[in-house]
Every structure is written in C-alpha cells, then in structure tokens.
Amino acid sequence: MTTRLYTHPVFLEHLTPPGHPERPDRLRAIERVLDDEAFSALDRVKAPEGDEATILYAHPEDFVARIRAAIPESGIVSIDADTSASPKSWQAAVTAIGAANAAVDDVFEGRAANVFVAARPPGHHAEKTTAMGFCLFNTAAIAARYAQKKHQAERVAIVDWDVHHGNGTQDIFWDDPSVLYCSTHQMPLYPGTGAKSETGVGNIVNAPLAPSTGSETFRDAFLSRVLPSIDAFAPDLIIISAGFDAHHRDPLAEINLTEDDFDWATGQLIDRAGRHSGNRLVSLLEGGYDLQGLAFSVAAHVGRLMKG
Ligand SMILES: [Zn+2]
C-alpha cells in the first residue's frame, strides 16, 4: 500500500479575479513538484464525481441552493469580498468533496496507506451557512461526517495547520463531541476567530501563534496542545486541513515555518494515526499562496506520507 494522490483537471477551472492569491497556478506548482522521480510511487488517481447530497452533511439545503444559484454562466462573480465563483466552480467544489470522500473510503477499505487531495477551492472557512475566505463548502467537515455515516467512525479528529483559523470547521462542529477540531494559526489574523477560550463542548482546541514566530512555537503548540488532545480523543480517523501558508515565504501571514516543520508535523500525525486510528489519515489541501513555498511544503508533506 502506498500514498494515493487525488487530482482533477476541473480544479484548475475554478477561476478567481486577476491578482487573487487563491489561483489555479497553485495546483500547477504542486503538479510540477510531484512530477519528480522521488514521487513515482504515488498512486495517482483522478478524483471521482462528487455526490452533491453529501454537501448536506455540513450545510443546510437553502444555503446549498443559494451557492448553486450564484454560479455564473460566464465570467466571475463575487460571493463575498474574498470569495468568488466562475462557471466551473460548482463542479470543482463538488469534485473536491468527491475526492475527499473517496479518500475516506480508501483508508477505511484498505486501498491506500494514506491520501493527499490536491483540490481547490479550499474549504475550512466555509461555515454552515456562509461561504467565505476563498471557500464555498467545507470539504473537511463533509468528509468527517461521511466517515461517520458510511464507515461508522465514532470519533474523527480534524487537525488544521493552515495559518488561518478554520472558523467554518469550528462552527460546524461547535456542539458536536464526536469530532475533535484542533487548529494552529496566526492570531491576530483573518478571520479573527480561534482564541484559546473557544472550546465548543470541549472538542475544540485552538493554539494561536503570535506573528513573527516560527518552528519552535509551532512545534510547541503541537506537542503541548494538539497531540495530547488527539491522544485523549483516540480518533477512528485523522483528517488534516493542510494549508501551507504558515511557510515563511507566504505573502498572507507572518509565521516562519519551513518545509521541515511540515515534514515533522506530518510524521507526528502518522504516528498518532498508527496508535489510535488504524493508520487512517486523509490530508486535504487548504491554503498556501507562495508558489515555491507551497510546492516545497507539499513535497515535504507528501514525501513524509509516502514514508509512512
Ligand atoms: Zn490559510
């Protein structure tokens, strides 16, 4: 068994306005770096068509209808100040969900040791009833609920190391003790949530990082807050909301991580998945806006997933 990688050409067809950081070139940079011989053992699979009904696992029907109605026939429309949609955005978002759910199937049915989903748009800012922060639907939240419904997972942990707080994931699971949400993120920074005092029903663990900090504070937050919470929770599945915008080159934030930190954090979660989750680990791309920082970080992350 090896690491599986889901991609799909439609992920390049979700278009954002000129100069927008969340752009198709992000996936092209990832594709180029994973073309290297070092990744020849990756099990590359085209993402399946998503099942639209699974969007309802995390969002109400009227919200889903509102997003569908907002998709333009041509051009690009604004959903909010940062979030936009183009004609193929619906298909891209639903295919991202299809890939994440298929990844859950793969790790529960033994088709892959672990899985990385290189999709866009990202998802962790999408709240139950609000699309925001470049996100339309909350892919990680849907995949967690999918694991519970389809594979009888009792407890799912979502670990979010994107530099922005995943307000959407927190919102969706705020009063749901069957899902643990752990986030490291810069604070203060968009979207403004993610204080340590936000704990849900004891299932939300926020580890805010001060601007200009780096490897040491990140690893300390992981060791002192994230990993002990996972150990206490003993999840049946770990999902990573894998944003790479805490990299020191990233233009949207001021945290100074390197590729080595993502390698290390990946290793820690592989270890926890081995201890608690039957090795079941699914990683979903979120942010990461410097193309070189993103590509090198994804290479370190996927390389570590492949080592197992
Ligand atoms: Zn981010």
PDB file of C-alpha atoms and ligand atoms in Angstrom:
ATOM      1  CA  MET A   1       0.000   0.000   0.000  1.00  0.00           C
ATOM      2  CA  THR A   2       1.172   3.452  -0.795  1.00  0.00           C
ATOM      3  CA  THR A   3       0.058   7.036  -0.654  1.00  0.00           C
ATOM      4  CA  ARG A   4      -2.749   7.952  -3.005  1.00  0.00           C
ATOM      5  CA  LEU A   5      -3.000  11.371  -4.673  1.00  0.00           C
ATOM      6  CA  TYR A   6      -6.300  12.723  -5.980  1.00  0.00           C
ATOM      7  CA  THR A   7      -6.293  15.443  -8.638  1.00  0.00           C
ATOM      8  CA  HIS A   8      -8.745  16.544 -11.340  1.00  0.00           C
ATOM      9  CA  PRO A   9      -8.461  18.989 -14.263  1.00  0.00           C
ATOM     10  CA  VAL A  10     -11.638  20.798 -13.142  1.00  0.00           C
ATOM     11  CA  PHE A  11      -9.773  22.049 -10.069  1.00  0.00           C
ATOM     12  CA  LEU A  12      -7.918  24.390 -12.466  1.00  0.00           C
ATOM     13  CA  GLU A  13     -11.208  25.742 -13.798  1.00  0.00           C
ATOM     14  CA  HIS A  14     -12.421  27.381 -10.595  1.00  0.00           C
ATOM     15  CA  LEU A  15     -11.383  30.915 -11.527  1.00  0.00           C
ATOM     16  CA  THR A  16     -10.714  33.900  -9.290  1.00  0.00           C
ATOM     17  CA  PRO A  17     -10.148  37.549 -10.289  1.00  0.00           C
ATOM     18  CA  PRO A  18      -6.719  38.631 -11.630  1.00  0.00           C
ATOM     19  CA  GLY A  19      -4.175  39.024  -8.814  1.00  0.00           C
ATOM     20  CA  HIS A  20      -6.173  36.837  -6.406  1.00  0.00           C
ATOM     21  CA  PRO A  21      -3.828  34.655  -4.298  1.00  0.00           C
ATOM     22  CA  GLU A  22      -6.063  31.550  -4.484  1.00  0.00           C
ATOM     23  CA  ARG A  23      -5.366  30.803  -8.143  1.00  0.00           C
ATOM     24  CA  PRO A  24      -5.078  27.781 -10.451  1.00  0.00           C
ATOM     25  CA  ASP A  25      -1.271  28.175 -10.624  1.00  0.00           C
ATOM     26  CA  ARG A  26      -1.130  26.843  -7.063  1.00  0.00           C
ATOM     27  CA  LEU A  27      -2.137  23.404  -8.322  1.00  0.00           C
ATOM     28  CA  ARG A  28       0.187  23.650 -11.324  1.00  0.00           C
ATOM     29  CA  ALA A  29       3.102  24.292  -8.936  1.00  0.00           C
ATOM     30  CA  ILE A  30       2.112  21.249  -6.887  1.00  0.00           C
ATOM     31  CA  GLU A  31       1.757  19.116 -10.014  1.00  0.00           C
ATOM     32  CA  ARG A  32       5.240  20.139 -11.195  1.00  0.00           C
ATOM     33  CA  VAL A  33       6.970  19.320  -7.930  1.00  0.00           C
ATOM     34  CA  LEU A  34       5.197  15.954  -7.624  1.00  0.00           C
ATOM     35  CA  ASP A  35       6.331  15.100 -11.163  1.00  0.00           C
ATOM     36  CA  ASP A  36       9.782  14.411  -9.751  1.00  0.00           C
ATOM     37  CA  GLU A  37      11.047  10.848  -9.798  1.00  0.00           C
ATOM     38  CA  ALA A  38      11.029  10.846  -5.982  1.00  0.00           C
ATOM     39  CA  PHE A  39       7.229  10.627  -6.203  1.00  0.00           C
ATOM     40  CA  SER A  40       6.991   7.918  -8.847  1.00  0.00           C
ATOM     41  CA  ALA A  41       5.457   5.508  -6.323  1.00  0.00           C
ATOM     42  CA  LEU A  42       2.497   7.814  -5.691  1.00  0.00           C
ATOM     43  CA  ASP A  43      -0.806   6.200  -6.638  1.00  0.00           C
ATOM     44  CA  ARG A  44      -2.237   8.978  -8.817  1.00  0.00           C
ATOM     45  CA  VAL A  45      -6.000   8.838  -9.240  1.00  0.00           C
ATOM     46  CA  LYS A  46      -8.425  11.176 -10.984  1.00  0.00           C
ATOM     47  CA  ALA A  47     -10.982  12.365  -8.454  1.00  0.00           C
ATOM     48  CA  PRO A  48     -14.434  10.807  -8.892  1.00  0.00           C
ATOM     49  CA  GLU A  49     -17.534  12.895  -9.486  1.00  0.00           C
ATOM     50  CA  GLY A  50     -18.790  14.039  -6.109  1.00  0.00           C
ATOM     51  CA  ASP A  51     -22.194  13.211  -4.646  1.00  0.00           C
ATOM     52  CA  GLU A  52     -23.979  16.534  -4.164  1.00  0.00           C
ATOM     53  CA  ALA A  53     -26.173  15.044  -1.458  1.00  0.00           C
ATOM     54  CA  THR A  54     -23.157  14.791   0.854  1.00  0.00           C
ATOM     55  CA  ILE A  55     -22.854  18.607   0.941  1.00  0.00           C
ATOM     56  CA  LEU A  56     -25.906  18.458   3.215  1.00  0.00           C
ATOM     57  CA  TYR A  57     -23.811  16.655   5.850  1.00  0.00           C
ATOM     58  CA  ALA A  58     -22.367  20.065   6.769  1.00  0.00           C
ATOM     59  CA  HIS A  59     -24.618  22.706   5.183  1.00  0.00           C
ATOM     60  CA  PRO A  60     -28.405  23.291   5.062  1.00  0.00           C
ATOM     61  CA  GLU A  61     -30.294  22.897   1.815  1.00  0.00           C
ATOM     62  CA  ASP A  62     -31.188  26.583   1.357  1.00  0.00           C
ATOM     63  CA  PHE A  63     -27.533  27.596   1.636  1.00  0.00           C
ATOM     64  CA  VAL A  64     -26.511  24.999  -0.938  1.00  0.00           C
ATOM     65  CA  ALA A  65     -29.261  26.259  -3.261  1.00  0.00           C
ATOM     66  CA  ARG A  66     -28.060  29.830  -2.761  1.00  0.00           C
ATOM     67  CA  ILE A  67     -24.491  28.923  -3.811  1.00  0.00           C
ATOM     68  CA  ARG A  68     -25.736  26.952  -6.802  1.00  0.00           C
ATOM     69  CA  ALA A  69     -27.877  29.901  -7.918  1.00  0.00           C
ATOM     70  CA  ALA A  70     -24.874  32.247  -7.615  1.00  0.00           C
ATOM     71  CA  ILE A  71     -22.730  30.291 -10.107  1.00  0.00           C
ATOM     72  CA  PRO A  72     -22.490  32.456 -13.272  1.00  0.00           C
ATOM     73  CA  GLU A  73     -22.853  31.270 -16.856  1.00  0.00           C
ATOM     74  CA  SER A  74     -19.781  33.285 -17.798  1.00  0.00           C
ATOM     75  CA  GLY A  75     -17.233  35.490 -16.089  1.00  0.00           C
ATOM     76  CA  ILE A  76     -16.525  35.642 -12.374  1.00  0.00           C
ATOM     77  CA  VAL A  77     -18.957  36.742  -9.636  1.00  0.00           C
ATOM     78  CA  SER A  78     -18.228  37.753  -6.052  1.00  0.00           C
ATOM     79  CA  ILE A  79     -19.733  35.617  -3.290  1.00  0.00           C
ATOM     80  CA  ASP A  80     -18.156  37.837  -0.636  1.00  0.00           C
ATOM     81  CA  ALA A  81     -15.223  40.290  -0.554  1.00  0.00           C
ATOM     82  CA  ASP A  82     -12.631  37.468  -0.938  1.00  0.00           C
ATOM     83  CA  THR A  83     -14.641  34.620  -2.397  1.00  0.00           C
ATOM     84  CA  SER A  84     -15.711  34.231  -5.991  1.00  0.00           C
ATOM     85  CA  ALA A  85     -17.259  31.757  -8.386  1.00  0.00           C
ATOM     86  CA  SER A  86     -16.886  31.052 -12.103  1.00  0.00           C
ATOM     87  CA  PRO A  87     -18.925  28.711 -14.357  1.00  0.00           C
ATOM     88  CA  LYS A  88     -16.953  25.591 -13.304  1.00  0.00           C
ATOM     89  CA  SER A  89     -16.765  26.436  -9.580  1.00  0.00           C
ATOM     90  CA  TRP A  90     -19.723  24.220  -8.690  1.00  0.00           C
ATOM     91  CA  GLN A  91     -18.188  21.210 -10.387  1.00  0.00           C
ATOM     92  CA  ALA A  92     -14.785  21.953  -8.841  1.00  0.00           C
ATOM     93  CA  ALA A  93     -16.211  22.236  -5.321  1.00  0.00           C
ATOM     94  CA  VAL A  94     -18.332  19.082  -5.682  1.00  0.00           C
ATOM     95  CA  THR A  95     -15.387  17.154  -7.166  1.00  0.00           C
ATOM     96  CA  ALA A  96     -13.185  18.287  -4.250  1.00  0.00           C
ATOM     97  CA  ILE A  97     -15.815  16.801  -1.936  1.00  0.00           C
ATOM     98  CA  GLY A  98     -15.936  13.641  -4.078  1.00  0.00           C
ATOM     99  CA  ALA A  99     -12.151  13.282  -3.771  1.00  0.00           C
ATOM    100  CA  ALA A 100     -12.180  13.792  -0.005  1.00  0.00           C
ATOM    101  CA  ASN A 101     -14.980  11.254   0.479  1.00  0.00           C
ATOM    102  CA  ALA A 102     -13.207   8.773  -1.827  1.00  0.00           C
ATOM    103  CA  ALA A 103     -10.047   9.257   0.252  1.00  0.00           C
ATOM    104  CA  VAL A 104     -12.050   8.339   3.351  1.00  0.00           C
ATOM    105  CA  ASP A 105     -13.303   5.209   1.559  1.00  0.00           C
ATOM    106  CA  ASP A 106      -9.713   4.338   0.565  1.00  0.00           C
ATOM    107  CA  VAL A 107      -8.308   4.424   4.085  1.00  0.00           C
ATOM    108  CA  PHE A 108     -11.278   2.552   5.583  1.00  0.00           C
ATOM    109  CA  GLU A 109     -11.288  -0.067   2.817  1.00  0.00           C
ATOM    110  CA  GLY A 110      -7.513  -0.536   2.723  1.00  0.00           C
ATOM    111  CA  ARG A 111      -6.827   0.786  -0.774  1.00  0.00           C
ATOM    112  CA  ALA A 112      -4.215   3.280   0.399  1.00  0.00           C
ATOM    113  CA  ALA A 113      -1.923   3.779   3.368  1.00  0.00           C
ATOM    114  CA  ASN A 114      -2.943   7.446   3.406  1.00  0.00           C
ATOM    115  CA  VAL A 115      -4.213  10.001   0.889  1.00  0.00           C
ATOM    116  CA  PHE A 116      -3.476  13.566  -0.186  1.00  0.00           C
ATOM    117  CA  VAL A 117      -6.180  15.506  -2.039  1.00  0.00           C
ATOM    118  CA  ALA A 118      -4.798  18.354  -4.183  1.00  0.00           C
ATOM    119  CA  ALA A 119      -8.028  20.234  -4.839  1.00  0.00           C
ATOM    120  CA  ARG A 120      -9.395  23.751  -4.920  1.00  0.00           C
ATOM    121  CA  PRO A 121     -11.427  25.673  -3.873  1.00  0.00           C
ATOM    122  CA  PRO A 122     -10.349  25.140  -0.261  1.00  0.00           C
ATOM    123  CA  GLY A 123     -12.959  24.616   2.461  1.00  0.00           C
ATOM    124  CA  HIS A 124     -12.092  25.375   6.080  1.00  0.00           C
ATOM    125  CA  HIS A 125     -13.548  28.915   6.219  1.00  0.00           C
ATOM    126  CA  ALA A 126     -16.976  27.800   4.953  1.00  0.00           C
ATOM    127  CA  GLU A 127     -19.398  27.899   7.878  1.00  0.00           C
ATOM    128  CA  LYS A 128     -22.749  26.100   7.972  1.00  0.00           C
ATOM    129  CA  THR A 129     -24.496  28.972   6.193  1.00  0.00           C
ATOM    130  CA  THR A 130     -21.657  31.232   4.979  1.00  0.00           C
ATOM    131  CA  ALA A 131     -19.213  30.866   2.088  1.00  0.00           C
ATOM    132  CA  MET A 132     -16.151  32.985   2.830  1.00  0.00           C
ATOM    133  CA  GLY A 133     -12.349  33.178   2.785  1.00  0.00           C
ATOM    134  CA  PHE A 134     -11.991  31.625  -0.714  1.00  0.00           C
ATOM    135  CA  CYS A 135     -14.175  28.655   0.412  1.00  0.00           C
ATOM    136  CA  LEU A 136     -17.608  27.576  -0.853  1.00  0.00           C
ATOM    137  CA  PHE A 137     -18.274  24.325   1.041  1.00  0.00           C
ATOM    138  CA  ASN A 138     -16.420  22.812   3.995  1.00  0.00           C
ATOM    139  CA  THR A 139     -14.808  19.769   2.387  1.00  0.00           C
ATOM    140  CA  ALA A 140     -13.066  18.532   5.567  1.00  0.00           C
ATOM    141  CA  ALA A 141     -16.269  18.738   7.605  1.00  0.00           C
ATOM    142  CA  ILE A 142     -18.235  16.867   4.949  1.00  0.00           C
ATOM    143  CA  ALA A 143     -15.544  14.143   4.786  1.00  0.00           C
ATOM    144  CA  ALA A 144     -15.610  13.760   8.583  1.00  0.00           C
ATOM    145  CA  ARG A 145     -19.387  13.300   8.625  1.00  0.00           C
ATOM    146  CA  TYR A 146     -19.123  10.978   5.594  1.00  0.00           C
ATOM    147  CA  ALA A 147     -16.716   8.764   7.580  1.00  0.00           C
ATOM    148  CA  GLN A 148     -19.237   8.646  10.406  1.00  0.00           C
ATOM    149  CA  LYS A 149     -22.217   7.822   8.184  1.00  0.00           C
ATOM    150  CA  LYS A 150     -20.596   5.446   5.708  1.00  0.00           C
ATOM    151  CA  HIS A 151     -17.908   3.772   7.827  1.00  0.00           C
ATOM    152  CA  GLN A 152     -19.386   4.078  11.312  1.00  0.00           C
ATOM    153  CA  ALA A 153     -16.419   6.111  12.554  1.00  0.00           C
ATOM    154  CA  GLU A 154     -17.375   7.174  16.066  1.00  0.00           C
ATOM    155  CA  ARG A 155     -14.755   9.854  16.519  1.00  0.00           C
ATOM    156  CA  VAL A 156     -12.991  11.907  13.835  1.00  0.00           C
ATOM    157  CA  ALA A 157     -10.167  14.370  14.520  1.00  0.00           C
ATOM    158  CA  ILE A 158      -9.539  17.272  12.149  1.00  0.00           C
ATOM    159  CA  VAL A 159      -6.101  18.859  12.534  1.00  0.00           C
ATOM    160  CA  ASP A 160      -5.845  22.236  10.790  1.00  0.00           C
ATOM    161  CA  TRP A 161      -2.357  23.716  10.413  1.00  0.00           C
ATOM    162  CA  ASP A 162      -3.368  26.325   7.828  1.00  0.00           C
ATOM    163  CA  VAL A 163      -2.100  29.710   9.079  1.00  0.00           C
ATOM    164  CA  HIS A 164      -5.682  30.995   9.196  1.00  0.00           C
ATOM    165  CA  HIS A 165      -8.157  29.731  11.771  1.00  0.00           C
ATOM    166  CA  GLY A 166     -10.714  27.317  10.316  1.00  0.00           C
ATOM    167  CA  ASN A 167     -13.730  29.220  11.594  1.00  0.00           C
ATOM    168  CA  GLY A 168     -16.008  27.181   9.331  1.00  0.00           C
ATOM    169  CA  THR A 169     -14.951  23.812  10.696  1.00  0.00           C
ATOM    170  CA  GLN A 170     -15.213  25.156  14.238  1.00  0.00           C
ATOM    171  CA  ASP A 171     -18.709  26.494  13.508  1.00  0.00           C
ATOM    172  CA  ILE A 172     -19.944  23.213  12.051  1.00  0.00           C
ATOM    173  CA  PHE A 173     -18.687  21.040  14.945  1.00  0.00           C
ATOM    174  CA  TRP A 174     -19.102  23.600  17.767  1.00  0.00           C
ATOM    175  CA  ASP A 175     -21.538  21.412  19.726  1.00  0.00           C
ATOM    176  CA  ASP A 176     -20.601  18.003  18.297  1.00  0.00           C
ATOM    177  CA  PRO A 177     -18.433  15.965  20.699  1.00  0.00           C
ATOM    178  CA  SER A 178     -17.903  13.239  18.063  1.00  0.00           C
ATOM    179  CA  VAL A 179     -15.486  15.485  16.134  1.00  0.00           C
ATOM    180  CA  LEU A 180     -12.303  16.961  17.607  1.00  0.00           C
ATOM    181  CA  TYR A 181     -11.107  20.127  15.873  1.00  0.00           C
ATOM    182  CA  CYS A 182      -7.500  21.213  16.583  1.00  0.00           C
ATOM    183  CA  SER A 183      -6.065  24.313  14.924  1.00  0.00           C
ATOM    184  CA  THR A 184      -2.718  26.099  14.922  1.00  0.00           C
ATOM    185  CA  HIS A 185      -2.993  29.524  13.310  1.00  0.00           C
ATOM    186  CA  GLN A 186      -1.623  33.039  13.452  1.00  0.00           C
ATOM    187  CA  MET A 187      -3.552  35.394  15.731  1.00  0.00           C
ATOM    188  CA  PRO A 188      -4.395  38.179  15.129  1.00  0.00           C
ATOM    189  CA  LEU A 189      -5.190  37.385  11.502  1.00  0.00           C
ATOM    190  CA  TYR A 190      -8.196  36.727   9.259  1.00  0.00           C
ATOM    191  CA  PRO A 191     -10.877  35.597  10.117  1.00  0.00           C
ATOM    192  CA  GLY A 192     -10.396  36.773  13.724  1.00  0.00           C
ATOM    193  CA  THR A 193     -11.683  33.645  15.484  1.00  0.00           C
ATOM    194  CA  GLY A 194      -9.580  30.917  17.107  1.00  0.00           C
ATOM    195  CA  ALA A 195      -8.857  32.155  20.631  1.00  0.00           C
ATOM    196  CA  LYS A 196      -7.819  29.549  23.189  1.00  0.00           C
ATOM    197  CA  SER A 197     -11.047  30.308  25.064  1.00  0.00           C
ATOM    198  CA  GLU A 198     -13.173  28.990  22.151  1.00  0.00           C
ATOM    199  CA  THR A 199     -13.604  25.361  23.187  1.00  0.00           C
ATOM    200  CA  GLY A 200     -17.044  24.239  21.939  1.00  0.00           C
ATOM    201  CA  VAL A 201     -18.187  21.317  24.087  1.00  0.00           C
ATOM    202  CA  GLY A 202     -14.570  20.545  24.952  1.00  0.00           C
ATOM    203  CA  ASN A 203     -13.969  19.327  21.370  1.00  0.00           C
ATOM    204  CA  ILE A 204     -12.333  22.493  20.002  1.00  0.00           C
ATOM    205  CA  VAL A 205      -8.633  23.053  20.670  1.00  0.00           C
ATOM    206  CA  ASN A 206      -7.221  26.335  19.400  1.00  0.00           C
ATOM    207  CA  ALA A 207      -3.485  27.001  19.556  1.00  0.00           C
ATOM    208  CA  PRO A 208      -2.975  30.586  18.321  1.00  0.00           C
ATOM    209  CA  LEU A 209       0.554  31.604  17.281  1.00  0.00           C
ATOM    210  CA  ALA A 210       1.855  35.173  17.572  1.00  0.00           C
ATOM    211  CA  PRO A 211       3.012  36.913  14.361  1.00  0.00           C
ATOM    212  CA  SER A 212       6.736  36.521  13.579  1.00  0.00           C
ATOM    213  CA  THR A 213       7.042  33.247  15.478  1.00  0.00           C
ATOM    214  CA  GLY A 214       8.121  30.072  13.733  1.00  0.00           C
ATOM    215  CA  SER A 215       9.206  26.493  14.107  1.00  0.00           C
ATOM    216  CA  GLU A 216       9.682  26.468  17.860  1.00  0.00           C
ATOM    217  CA  THR A 217       6.275  27.894  18.822  1.00  0.00           C
ATOM    218  CA  PHE A 218       4.517  25.790  16.182  1.00  0.00           C
ATOM    219  CA  ARG A 219       6.116  22.544  17.368  1.00  0.00           C
ATOM    220  CA  ASP A 220       5.499  23.508  20.976  1.00  0.00           C
ATOM    221  CA  ALA A 221       1.797  24.104  20.223  1.00  0.00           C
ATOM    222  CA  PHE A 222       1.631  20.725  18.524  1.00  0.00           C
ATOM    223  CA  LEU A 223       3.388  18.911  21.375  1.00  0.00           C
ATOM    224  CA  SER A 224       1.609  20.638  24.237  1.00  0.00           C
ATOM    225  CA  ARG A 225      -1.940  21.044  22.847  1.00  0.00           C
ATOM    226  CA  VAL A 226      -2.684  19.251  19.582  1.00  0.00           C
ATOM    227  CA  LEU A 227      -1.089  15.840  20.154  1.00  0.00           C
ATOM    228  CA  PRO A 228      -2.271  15.363  23.768  1.00  0.00           C
ATOM    229  CA  SER A 229      -5.822  16.221  22.627  1.00  0.00           C
ATOM    230  CA  ILE A 230      -5.614  13.563  19.910  1.00  0.00           C
ATOM    231  CA  ASP A 231      -4.288  11.028  22.413  1.00  0.00           C
ATOM    232  CA  ALA A 232      -7.163  11.731  24.806  1.00  0.00           C
ATOM    233  CA  PHE A 233      -9.750  11.584  21.990  1.00  0.00           C
ATOM    234  CA  ALA A 234      -8.448   8.414  20.274  1.00  0.00           C
ATOM    235  CA  PRO A 235      -9.997   9.139  16.858  1.00  0.00           C
ATOM    236  CA  ASP A 236     -11.000   6.464  14.323  1.00  0.00           C
ATOM    237  CA  LEU A 237      -9.753   8.757  11.530  1.00  0.00           C
ATOM    238  CA  ILE A 238      -7.483  11.805  11.313  1.00  0.00           C
ATOM    239  CA  ILE A 239      -8.178  14.416   8.634  1.00  0.00           C
ATOM    240  CA  ILE A 240      -5.586  17.141   8.037  1.00  0.00           C
ATOM    241  CA  SER A 241      -6.734  20.545   6.827  1.00  0.00           C
ATOM    242  CA  ALA A 242      -3.360  21.012   5.177  1.00  0.00           C
ATOM    243  CA  GLY A 243      -2.747  24.649   4.387  1.00  0.00           C
ATOM    244  CA  PHE A 244       0.837  25.661   3.760  1.00  0.00           C
ATOM    245  CA  ASP A 245       0.505  29.420   4.284  1.00  0.00           C
ATOM    246  CA  ALA A 246       2.402  29.317   7.598  1.00  0.00           C
ATOM    247  CA  HIS A 247       5.516  28.934   5.391  1.00  0.00           C
ATOM    248  CA  HIS A 248       7.928  31.846   5.818  1.00  0.00           C
ATOM    249  CA  ARG A 249       7.618  32.824   2.140  1.00  0.00           C
ATOM    250  CA  ASP A 250       3.820  33.145   2.244  1.00  0.00           C
ATOM    251  CA  PRO A 251       2.525  36.669   1.474  1.00  0.00           C
ATOM    252  CA  LEU A 252      -0.699  36.395   3.525  1.00  0.00           C
ATOM    253  CA  ALA A 253       0.734  35.809   7.010  1.00  0.00           C
ATOM    254  CA  GLU A 254       3.778  36.236   9.251  1.00  0.00           C
ATOM    255  CA  ILE A 255       4.565  32.769  10.592  1.00  0.00           C
ATOM    256  CA  ASN A 256       8.006  31.461   9.694  1.00  0.00           C
ATOM    257  CA  LEU A 257       7.732  27.720   9.147  1.00  0.00           C
ATOM    258  CA  THR A 258       9.910  25.774   6.733  1.00  0.00           C
ATOM    259  CA  GLU A 259       9.306  22.573   4.777  1.00  0.00           C
ATOM    260  CA  ASP A 260      10.944  20.679   7.660  1.00  0.00           C
ATOM    261  CA  ASP A 261       8.162  21.734  10.008  1.00  0.00           C
ATOM    262  CA  PHE A 262       5.508  20.283   7.704  1.00  0.00           C
ATOM    263  CA  ASP A 263       7.574  17.097   7.385  1.00  0.00           C
ATOM    264  CA  TRP A 264       7.767  16.900  11.179  1.00  0.00           C
ATOM    265  CA  ALA A 265       4.079  17.634  11.812  1.00  0.00           C
ATOM    266  CA  THR A 266       3.096  15.053   9.184  1.00  0.00           C
ATOM    267  CA  GLY A 267       5.280  12.485  10.944  1.00  0.00           C
ATOM    268  CA  GLN A 268       3.629  13.237  14.281  1.00  0.00           C
ATOM    269  CA  LEU A 269       0.153  12.698  12.805  1.00  0.00           C
ATOM    270  CA  ILE A 270       1.206   9.495  11.026  1.00  0.00           C
ATOM    271  CA  ASP A 271       2.386   8.274  14.433  1.00  0.00           C
ATOM    272  CA  ARG A 272      -0.958   9.192  16.074  1.00  0.00           C
ATOM    273  CA  ALA A 273      -2.946   7.619  13.239  1.00  0.00           C
ATOM    274  CA  GLY A 274      -0.922   4.445  13.859  1.00  0.00           C
ATOM    275  CA  ARG A 275      -1.605   4.486  17.570  1.00  0.00           C
ATOM    276  CA  HIS A 276      -5.309   5.325  17.524  1.00  0.00           C
ATOM    277  CA  SER A 277      -6.824   5.237  14.037  1.00  0.00           C
ATOM    278  CA  GLY A 278      -5.676   2.049  12.318  1.00  0.00           C
ATOM    279  CA  ASN A 279      -3.284   4.315  10.334  1.00  0.00           C
ATOM    280  CA  ARG A 280      -6.251   6.066   8.694  1.00  0.00           C
ATOM    281  CA  LEU A 281      -5.033   9.515   7.628  1.00  0.00           C
ATOM    282  CA  VAL A 282      -6.504  11.784   4.940  1.00  0.00           C
ATOM    283  CA  SER A 283      -4.940  15.138   4.045  1.00  0.00           C
ATOM    284  CA  LEU A 284      -6.821  17.890   2.207  1.00  0.00           C
ATOM    285  CA  LEU A 285      -5.146  20.928   0.667  1.00  0.00           C
ATOM    286  CA  GLU A 286      -6.354  24.239   2.091  1.00  0.00           C
ATOM    287  CA  GLY A 287      -4.235  27.441   1.684  1.00  0.00           C
ATOM    288  CA  GLY A 288      -0.649  28.238   0.648  1.00  0.00           C
ATOM    289  CA  TYR A 289      -0.088  31.211  -1.635  1.00  0.00           C
ATOM    290  CA  ASP A 290       3.622  31.488  -2.384  1.00  0.00           C
ATOM    291  CA  LEU A 291       4.100  29.055  -5.244  1.00  0.00           C
ATOM    292  CA  GLN A 292       7.612  27.981  -4.256  1.00  0.00           C
ATOM    293  CA  GLY A 293       6.818  27.763  -0.534  1.00  0.00           C
ATOM    294  CA  LEU A 294       3.669  25.798  -1.359  1.00  0.00           C
ATOM    295  CA  ALA A 295       5.374  23.396  -3.759  1.00  0.00           C
ATOM    296  CA  PHE A 296       8.308  22.634  -1.444  1.00  0.00           C
ATOM    297  CA  SER A 297       5.994  22.228   1.553  1.00  0.00           C
ATOM    298  CA  VAL A 298       3.659  19.863  -0.300  1.00  0.00           C
ATOM    299  CA  ALA A 299       6.710  17.869  -1.437  1.00  0.00           C
ATOM    300  CA  ALA A 300       7.858  17.521   2.174  1.00  0.00           C
ATOM    301  CA  HIS A 301       4.335  16.613   3.355  1.00  0.00           C
ATOM    302  CA  VAL A 302       3.631  14.046   0.618  1.00  0.00           C
ATOM    303  CA  GLY A 303       7.165  12.643   0.876  1.00  0.00           C
ATOM    304  CA  ARG A 304       6.581  12.030   4.585  1.00  0.00           C
ATOM    305  CA  LEU A 305       3.147  10.474   3.922  1.00  0.00           C
ATOM    306  CA  MET A 306       4.837   8.060   1.491  1.00  0.00           C
ATOM    307  CA  LYS A 307       7.433   7.015   4.092  1.00  0.00           C
ATOM    308  CA  GLY A 308       4.507   6.038   6.326  1.00  0.00           C
TER     309      GLY A 308
HETATM  310 ZN    ZN B   1      -4.988  29.984   5.042  1.00  0.00          ZN
END
